[in-house]
Coordinates of C-alpha atoms and ligand atoms in Angstrom, one line a residue:
X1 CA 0.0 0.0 0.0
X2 CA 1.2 3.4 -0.3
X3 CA 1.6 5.6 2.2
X4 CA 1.2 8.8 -0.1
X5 CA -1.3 11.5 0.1
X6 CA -4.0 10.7 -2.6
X7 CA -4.0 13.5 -4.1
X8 CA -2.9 12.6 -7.5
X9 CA -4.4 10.0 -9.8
X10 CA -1.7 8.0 -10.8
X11 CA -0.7 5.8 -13.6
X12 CA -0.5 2.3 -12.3
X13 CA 3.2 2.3 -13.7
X14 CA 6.9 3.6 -12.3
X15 CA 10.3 4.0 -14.3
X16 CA 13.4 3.1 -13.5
X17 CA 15.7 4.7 -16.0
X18 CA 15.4 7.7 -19.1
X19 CA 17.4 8.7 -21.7
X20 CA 16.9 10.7 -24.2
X21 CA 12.9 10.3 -25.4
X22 CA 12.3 7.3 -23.4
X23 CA 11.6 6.1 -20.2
X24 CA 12.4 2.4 -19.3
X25 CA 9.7 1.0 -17.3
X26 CA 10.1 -0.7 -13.8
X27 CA 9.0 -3.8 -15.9
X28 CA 11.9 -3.0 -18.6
X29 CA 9.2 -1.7 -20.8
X30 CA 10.5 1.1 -23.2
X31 CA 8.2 4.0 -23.8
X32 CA 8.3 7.2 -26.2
X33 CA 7.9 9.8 -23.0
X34 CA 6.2 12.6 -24.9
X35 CA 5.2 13.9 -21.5
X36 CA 9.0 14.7 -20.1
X37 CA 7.1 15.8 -16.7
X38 CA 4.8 18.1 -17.8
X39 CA 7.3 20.0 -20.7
X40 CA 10.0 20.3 -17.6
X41 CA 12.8 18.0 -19.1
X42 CA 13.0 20.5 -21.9
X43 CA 16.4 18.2 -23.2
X44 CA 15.1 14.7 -22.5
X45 CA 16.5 12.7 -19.7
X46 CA 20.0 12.3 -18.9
X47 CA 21.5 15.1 -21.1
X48 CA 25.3 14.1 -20.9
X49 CA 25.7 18.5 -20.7
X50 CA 23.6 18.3 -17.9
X51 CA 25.2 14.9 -15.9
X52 CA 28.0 16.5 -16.3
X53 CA 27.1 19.9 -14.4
X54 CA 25.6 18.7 -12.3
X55 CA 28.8 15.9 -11.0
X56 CA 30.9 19.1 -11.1
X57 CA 28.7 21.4 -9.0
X58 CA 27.6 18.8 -6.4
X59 CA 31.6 18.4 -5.8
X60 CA 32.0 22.0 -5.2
X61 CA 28.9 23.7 -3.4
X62 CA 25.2 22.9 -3.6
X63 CA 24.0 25.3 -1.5
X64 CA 24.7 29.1 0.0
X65 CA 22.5 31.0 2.0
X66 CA 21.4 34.3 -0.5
X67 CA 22.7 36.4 2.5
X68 CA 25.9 36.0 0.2
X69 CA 26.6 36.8 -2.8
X70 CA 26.1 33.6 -5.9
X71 CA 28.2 33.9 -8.4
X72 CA 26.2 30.8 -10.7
X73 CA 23.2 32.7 -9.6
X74 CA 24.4 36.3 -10.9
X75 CA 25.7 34.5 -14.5
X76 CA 22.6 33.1 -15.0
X77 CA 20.7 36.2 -14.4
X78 CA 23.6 38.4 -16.8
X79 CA 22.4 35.9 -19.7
X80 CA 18.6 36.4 -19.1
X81 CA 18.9 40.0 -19.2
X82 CA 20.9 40.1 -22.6
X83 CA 18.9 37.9 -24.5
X84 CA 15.5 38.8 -23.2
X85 CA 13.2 41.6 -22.4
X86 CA 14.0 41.2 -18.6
X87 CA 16.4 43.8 -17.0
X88 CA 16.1 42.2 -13.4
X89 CA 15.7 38.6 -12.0
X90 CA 14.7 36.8 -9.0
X91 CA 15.0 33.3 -8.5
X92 CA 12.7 30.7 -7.3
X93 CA 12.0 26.9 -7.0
X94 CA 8.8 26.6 -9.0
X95 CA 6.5 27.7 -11.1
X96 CA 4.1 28.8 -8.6
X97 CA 6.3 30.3 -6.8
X98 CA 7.3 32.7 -9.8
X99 CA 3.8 33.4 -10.0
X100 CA 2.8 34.4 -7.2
X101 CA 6.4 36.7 -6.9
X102 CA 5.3 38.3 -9.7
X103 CA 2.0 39.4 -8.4
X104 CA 4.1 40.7 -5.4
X105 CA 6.4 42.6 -7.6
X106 CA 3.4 43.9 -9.0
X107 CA 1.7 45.1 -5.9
X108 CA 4.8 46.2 -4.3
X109 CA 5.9 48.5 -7.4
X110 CA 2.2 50.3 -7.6
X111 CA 2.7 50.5 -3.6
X112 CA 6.2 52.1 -4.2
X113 CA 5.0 55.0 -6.0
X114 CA 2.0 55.6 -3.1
X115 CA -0.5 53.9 -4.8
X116 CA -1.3 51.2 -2.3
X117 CA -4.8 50.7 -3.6
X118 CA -3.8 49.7 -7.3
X119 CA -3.4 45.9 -6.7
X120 CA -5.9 44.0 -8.1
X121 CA -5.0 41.6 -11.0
X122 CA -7.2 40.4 -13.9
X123 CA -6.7 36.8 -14.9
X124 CA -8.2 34.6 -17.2
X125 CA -11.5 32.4 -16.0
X126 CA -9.7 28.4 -15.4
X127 CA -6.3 29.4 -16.7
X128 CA -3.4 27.8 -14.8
X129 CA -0.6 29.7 -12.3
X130 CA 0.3 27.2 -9.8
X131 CA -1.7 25.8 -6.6
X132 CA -0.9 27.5 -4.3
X133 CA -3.5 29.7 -1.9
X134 CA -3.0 33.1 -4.1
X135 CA -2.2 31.2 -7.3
X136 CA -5.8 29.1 -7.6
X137 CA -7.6 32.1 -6.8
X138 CA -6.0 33.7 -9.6
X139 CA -7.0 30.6 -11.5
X140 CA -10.4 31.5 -11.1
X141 CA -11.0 27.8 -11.2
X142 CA -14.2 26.4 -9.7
X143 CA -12.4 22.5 -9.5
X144 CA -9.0 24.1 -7.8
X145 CA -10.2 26.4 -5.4
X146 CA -13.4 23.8 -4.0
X147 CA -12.8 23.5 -0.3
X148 CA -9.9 25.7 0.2
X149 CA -11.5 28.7 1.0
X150 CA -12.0 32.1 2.6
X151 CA -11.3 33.3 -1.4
X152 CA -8.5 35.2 -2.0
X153 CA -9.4 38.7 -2.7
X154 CA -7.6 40.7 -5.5
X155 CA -8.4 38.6 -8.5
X156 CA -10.9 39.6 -11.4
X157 CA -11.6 37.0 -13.9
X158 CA -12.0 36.9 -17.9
X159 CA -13.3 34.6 -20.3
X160 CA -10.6 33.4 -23.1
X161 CA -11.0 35.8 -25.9
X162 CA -13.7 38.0 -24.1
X163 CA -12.2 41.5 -24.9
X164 CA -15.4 43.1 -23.4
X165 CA -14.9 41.9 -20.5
X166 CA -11.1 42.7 -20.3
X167 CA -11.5 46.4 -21.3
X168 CA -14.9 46.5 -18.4
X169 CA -13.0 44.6 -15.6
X170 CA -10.0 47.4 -16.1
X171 CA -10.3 50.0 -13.6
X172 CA -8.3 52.3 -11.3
X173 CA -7.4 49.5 -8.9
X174 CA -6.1 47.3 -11.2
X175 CA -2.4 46.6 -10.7
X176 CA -1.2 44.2 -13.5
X177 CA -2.7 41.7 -15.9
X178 CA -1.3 38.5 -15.7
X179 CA -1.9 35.8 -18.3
X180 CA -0.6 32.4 -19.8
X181 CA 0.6 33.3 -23.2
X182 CA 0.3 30.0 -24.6
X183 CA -3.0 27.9 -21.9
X184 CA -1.4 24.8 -21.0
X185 CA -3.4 22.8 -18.3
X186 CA -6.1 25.0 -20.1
X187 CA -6.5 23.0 -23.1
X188 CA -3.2 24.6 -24.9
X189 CA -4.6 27.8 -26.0
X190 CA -2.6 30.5 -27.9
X191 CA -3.4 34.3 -27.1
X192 CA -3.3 35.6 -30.9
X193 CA -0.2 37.9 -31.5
X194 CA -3.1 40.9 -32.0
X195 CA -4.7 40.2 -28.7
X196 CA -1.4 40.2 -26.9
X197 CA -0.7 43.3 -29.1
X198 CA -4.3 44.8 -27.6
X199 CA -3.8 43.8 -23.9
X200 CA -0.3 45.5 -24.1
X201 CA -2.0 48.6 -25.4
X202 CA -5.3 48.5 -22.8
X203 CA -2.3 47.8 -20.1
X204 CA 0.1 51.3 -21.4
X205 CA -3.6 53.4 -21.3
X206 CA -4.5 52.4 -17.6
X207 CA -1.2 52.4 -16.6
X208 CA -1.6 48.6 -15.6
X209 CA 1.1 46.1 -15.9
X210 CA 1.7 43.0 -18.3
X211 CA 2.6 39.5 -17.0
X212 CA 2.7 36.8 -18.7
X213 CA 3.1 33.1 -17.2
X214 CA 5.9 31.6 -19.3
X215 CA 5.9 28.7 -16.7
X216 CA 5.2 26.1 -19.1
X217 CA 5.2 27.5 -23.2
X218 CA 8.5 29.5 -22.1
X219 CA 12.1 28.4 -22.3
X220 CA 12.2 27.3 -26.0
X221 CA 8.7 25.5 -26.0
X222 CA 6.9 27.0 -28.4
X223 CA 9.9 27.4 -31.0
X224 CA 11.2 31.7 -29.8
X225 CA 12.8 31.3 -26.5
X226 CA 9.2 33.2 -25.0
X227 CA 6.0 32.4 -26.4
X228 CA 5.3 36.3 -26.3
X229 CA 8.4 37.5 -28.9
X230 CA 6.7 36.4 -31.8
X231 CA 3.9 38.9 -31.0
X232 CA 7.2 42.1 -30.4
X233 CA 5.1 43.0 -27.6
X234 CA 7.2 43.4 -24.3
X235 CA 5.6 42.5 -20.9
X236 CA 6.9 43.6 -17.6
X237 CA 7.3 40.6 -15.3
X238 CA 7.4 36.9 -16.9
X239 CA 7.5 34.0 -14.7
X240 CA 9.1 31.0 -15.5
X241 CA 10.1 27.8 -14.2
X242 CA 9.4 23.8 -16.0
X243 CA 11.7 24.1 -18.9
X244 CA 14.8 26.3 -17.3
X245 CA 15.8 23.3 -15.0
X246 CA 15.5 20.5 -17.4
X247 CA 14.5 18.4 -14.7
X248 CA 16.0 20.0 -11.4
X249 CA 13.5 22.8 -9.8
X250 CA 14.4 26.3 -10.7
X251 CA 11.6 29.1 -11.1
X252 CA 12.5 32.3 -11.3
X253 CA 10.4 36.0 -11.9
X254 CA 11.6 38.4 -14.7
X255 CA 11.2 41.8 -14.9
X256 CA 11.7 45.2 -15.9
X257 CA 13.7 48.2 -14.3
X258 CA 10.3 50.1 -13.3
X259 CA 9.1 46.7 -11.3
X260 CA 12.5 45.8 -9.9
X261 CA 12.6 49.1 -8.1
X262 CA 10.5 48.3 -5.9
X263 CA 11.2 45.1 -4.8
X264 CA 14.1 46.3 -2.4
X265 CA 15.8 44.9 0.3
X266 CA 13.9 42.7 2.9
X267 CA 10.3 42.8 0.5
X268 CA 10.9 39.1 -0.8
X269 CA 12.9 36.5 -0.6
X270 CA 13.3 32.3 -0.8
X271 CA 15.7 30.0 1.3
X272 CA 16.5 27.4 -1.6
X273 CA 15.7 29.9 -4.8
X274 CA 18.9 30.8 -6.9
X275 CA 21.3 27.5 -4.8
X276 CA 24.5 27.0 -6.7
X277 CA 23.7 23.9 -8.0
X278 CA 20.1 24.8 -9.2
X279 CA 22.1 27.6 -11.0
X280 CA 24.6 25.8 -12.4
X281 CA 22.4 23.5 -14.1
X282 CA 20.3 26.5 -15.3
X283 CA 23.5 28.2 -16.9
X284 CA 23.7 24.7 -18.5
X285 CA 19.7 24.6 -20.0
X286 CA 20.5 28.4 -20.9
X287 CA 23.2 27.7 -23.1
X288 CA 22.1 25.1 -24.9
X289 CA 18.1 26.3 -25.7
X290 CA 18.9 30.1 -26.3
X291 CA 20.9 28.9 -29.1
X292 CA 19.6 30.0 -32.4
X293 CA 20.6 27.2 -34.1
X294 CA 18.9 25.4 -31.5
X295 CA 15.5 27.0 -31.8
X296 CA 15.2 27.1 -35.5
X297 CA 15.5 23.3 -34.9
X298 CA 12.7 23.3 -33.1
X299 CA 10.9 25.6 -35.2
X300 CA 11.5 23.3 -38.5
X301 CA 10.7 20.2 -36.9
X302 CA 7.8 21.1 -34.7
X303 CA 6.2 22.2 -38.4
X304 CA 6.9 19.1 -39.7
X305 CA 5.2 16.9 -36.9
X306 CA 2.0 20.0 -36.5
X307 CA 1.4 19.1 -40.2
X308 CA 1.6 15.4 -39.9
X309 CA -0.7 15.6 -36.9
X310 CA -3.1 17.9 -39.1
X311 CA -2.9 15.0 -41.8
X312 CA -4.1 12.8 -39.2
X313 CA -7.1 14.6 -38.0
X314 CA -7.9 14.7 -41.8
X315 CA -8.0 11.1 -41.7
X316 CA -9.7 10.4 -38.7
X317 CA -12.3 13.4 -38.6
X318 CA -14.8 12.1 -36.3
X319 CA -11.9 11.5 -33.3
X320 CA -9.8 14.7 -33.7
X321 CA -11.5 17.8 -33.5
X322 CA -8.7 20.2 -33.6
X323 CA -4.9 19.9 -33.5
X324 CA -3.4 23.0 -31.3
X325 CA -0.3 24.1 -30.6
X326 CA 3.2 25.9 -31.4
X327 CA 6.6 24.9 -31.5
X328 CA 6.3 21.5 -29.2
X329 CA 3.7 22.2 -26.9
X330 CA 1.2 20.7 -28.9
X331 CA -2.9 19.5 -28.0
X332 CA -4.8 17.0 -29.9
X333 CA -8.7 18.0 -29.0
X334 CA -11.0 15.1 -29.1
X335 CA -14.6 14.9 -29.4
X336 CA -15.0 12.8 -26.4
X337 CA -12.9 12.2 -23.0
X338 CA -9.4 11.9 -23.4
X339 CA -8.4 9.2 -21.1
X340 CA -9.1 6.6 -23.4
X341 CA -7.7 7.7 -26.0
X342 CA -4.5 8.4 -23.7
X343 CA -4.8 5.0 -22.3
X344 CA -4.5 3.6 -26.0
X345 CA -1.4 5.9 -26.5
X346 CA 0.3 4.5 -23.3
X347 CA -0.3 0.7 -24.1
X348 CA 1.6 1.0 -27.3
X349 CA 4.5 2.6 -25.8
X350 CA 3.6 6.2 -25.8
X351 CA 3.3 8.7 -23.3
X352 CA 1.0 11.5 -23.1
X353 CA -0.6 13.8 -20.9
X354 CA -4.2 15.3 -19.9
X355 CA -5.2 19.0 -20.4
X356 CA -8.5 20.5 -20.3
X357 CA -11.4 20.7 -23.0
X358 CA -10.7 17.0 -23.7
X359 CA -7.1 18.0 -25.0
X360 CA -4.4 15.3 -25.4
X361 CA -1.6 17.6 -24.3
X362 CA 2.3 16.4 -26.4
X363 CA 4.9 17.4 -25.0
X364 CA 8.5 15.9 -26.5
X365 CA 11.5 17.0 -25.5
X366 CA 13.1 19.6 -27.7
X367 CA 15.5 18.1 -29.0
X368 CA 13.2 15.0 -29.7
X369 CA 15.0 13.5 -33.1
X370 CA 12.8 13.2 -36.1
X371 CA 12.5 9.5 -36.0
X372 CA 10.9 9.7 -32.6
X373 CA 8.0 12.0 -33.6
X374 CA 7.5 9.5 -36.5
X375 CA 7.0 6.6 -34.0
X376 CA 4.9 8.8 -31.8
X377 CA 3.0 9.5 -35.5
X378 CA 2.7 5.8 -36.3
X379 CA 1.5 5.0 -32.5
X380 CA -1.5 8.1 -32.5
X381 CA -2.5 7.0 -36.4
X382 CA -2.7 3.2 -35.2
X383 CA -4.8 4.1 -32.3
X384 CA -6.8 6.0 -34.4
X385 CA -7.3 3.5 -36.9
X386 CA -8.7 1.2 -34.3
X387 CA -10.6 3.5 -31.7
Ligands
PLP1 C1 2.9 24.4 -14.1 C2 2.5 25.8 -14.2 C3 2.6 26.6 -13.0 C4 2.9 26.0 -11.7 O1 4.2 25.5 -11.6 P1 4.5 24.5 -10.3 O2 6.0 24.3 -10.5 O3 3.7 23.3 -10.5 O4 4.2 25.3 -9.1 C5 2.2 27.9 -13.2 N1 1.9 28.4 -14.3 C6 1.8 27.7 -15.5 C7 1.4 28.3 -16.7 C8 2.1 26.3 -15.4 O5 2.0 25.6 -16.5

């Protein structure tokens, strides 16, 4: 029996090994892991770069208090601020984590200039930033927040694509509007370039600021390094966290100089955030995804598998409903509950995850070889053909 909280539904099924795209099975079973924890091990497991740094550091220092000075830490940050919009960074262990610093960077900026009272922050309605007390109210999700109450004031809520509501909901006390550039647990939804384009404009009128949760389509995912620079508009704080660690927990909050001033001394901080060897390995992830060499790679063969997928909902018209996505963060919409479907996937060797609206969510790892999406291709068009 296991001596686990319940609080996850698991998959009758443990690994003992990865490498790469695949995930050996207690039972020696090989599978196509097209999940890589939820688009965390952003280079597949066991990344010799990464084995490597991670030796190195854990012979040296794992861990400093950040009463002192990290040098990993501090190079880490140097290279997000010169490849990115970011001017500032502040690192974390999680995804949740980020998000909710970023709302704090938010409020405490607007409370830096004496305006104490402009610190509300508009969501969308069952979007995804983490699960923690702040973070599911700023979820707005009916499932999530169930049983966890009082409610955490300070969140307005959205529906996808409702621009009425955005522009209505905007008012004096609003402090920032914070949303997931690319949905994930939300059914992988992509904000349109002109929307972002509008939100950033609404968000310059009112004098309210941008976030946007690059948690999971951030780091490479959806073929830019952000989900956001395709659109050229700039937010103000992005949290991030899954794909940076490839594998080891790192979350971390960007943002610009106008929000960094306010987060002085003493207003934040986190007692494993920003470690040596978390920062090491993060150098390591840097270096390789920020590549541009790397990410047009990602770009051309994320096309390629899109368009194959698209092919396949041709085919099989009355399963697929829509095939969503950019770069590898990819859905497959069904008409029906997923979980069967998912099930199929998993008995012949491949490995997918839930998301909402009856999505099955793909997530390779970037640097998934061509002749692994065609198995993964072969395996979704097989359990197609016999569903
Ligand atoms: C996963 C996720 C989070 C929460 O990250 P955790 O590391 O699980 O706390 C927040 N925002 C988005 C968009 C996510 O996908």
């Amino acid at each position: 029996m296991s001596f686990l909280v319940k609080n996850y539904n698991r998959k009758k099924i443990a690994f003992s090994k990865g490498k790469g795209s695949y995930l050996i099975s207690t039972k020696g079973e090989k599978y196509l892991d097209f999940v890589q924890g939820i688009a965390v091990n952003s280079l597949g497991h066991a990344h010799p770069k990464l084995i490597k740094t991670l030796s190195n550091q854990s012979k040296k220092v794992w861990h400093v208090s950040n009463a002192f000075i990290i040098p990993e830490g501090e190079r880490l940050a140097k290279k997000i601020v010169r490849n990115t919009f970011a001017d500032f960074v502040m690192f974390q262990n999680s995804g949740a984590e980020a998000t909710e610093a970023a709302i704090k960077a938010a409020r405490r900026y607007f409370y830096s200039i004496g305006k104490q009272n402009k610190n509300r922050v508009i969501c969308i309605k069952n979007s995804f930033h983490g699960r923690t007390i702040a973070a599911i109210y700023a979820s707005g999700s009916k499932k999530m927040t169930e049983g966890f109450g009082p409610k955490v004031n300070g969140f307005d809520h959205f529906k996808f694509g409702d621009h009425k509501s955005l522009k209505r909901l905007i008012n004096k006390d609003t402090a920032a509007v914070m949303v997931e550039t690319i949905m994930g647990e939300g059914g992988i939804k992509i904000i349109p370039d002109w929307c972002l384009k509008g939100i950033r404009k609404l968000c310059n009128k009112k004098n309210v600021l941008l976030i946007l949760d690059e948690v999971q389509c951030g780091i490479g995912r959806s073929g830019d390094f952000f989900a956001f620079e395709k659109s050229k508009v700039k937010p103000d704080i992005v949290p991030i966290a899954k794909g940076i660690g490839g594998g080891f927990p790192i979350g971390a909050v960007l943002m610009n100089k106008k929000v960094a001033s306010g987060m002085v001394a003493g207003t934040h901080g986190s007692t494993f955030g920003g470690n040596p060897l978390a920062m090491q390995i993060g150098n390591a992830v840097f270096d390789i995804i920020s590549k541009k060499s790397f990410l047009n790679n990602i770009k051309k063969n994320s096309k390629y598998f899109l368009n194959q997928l698209k092919k396949i909902k041709q085919a099989y018209p009355n399963i697929i409903k829509e095939v969503r996505g950019r770069g590898f963060l990819i859905g497959l919409q069904l008409y029906k509950d997923q979980s069967d479907f998912i099930k199929k996937l998993m008995d012949n060797r491949l490995l997918t995850i839930r998301a909402a609206e009856n999505v099955v969510r793909i997530l390779p790892p970037l640097n998934v070889k061509k002749s692994e999406l065609d198995l993964a291709l072969r395996i979704i068009k097989k359990v197609c053909s016999n569903y």
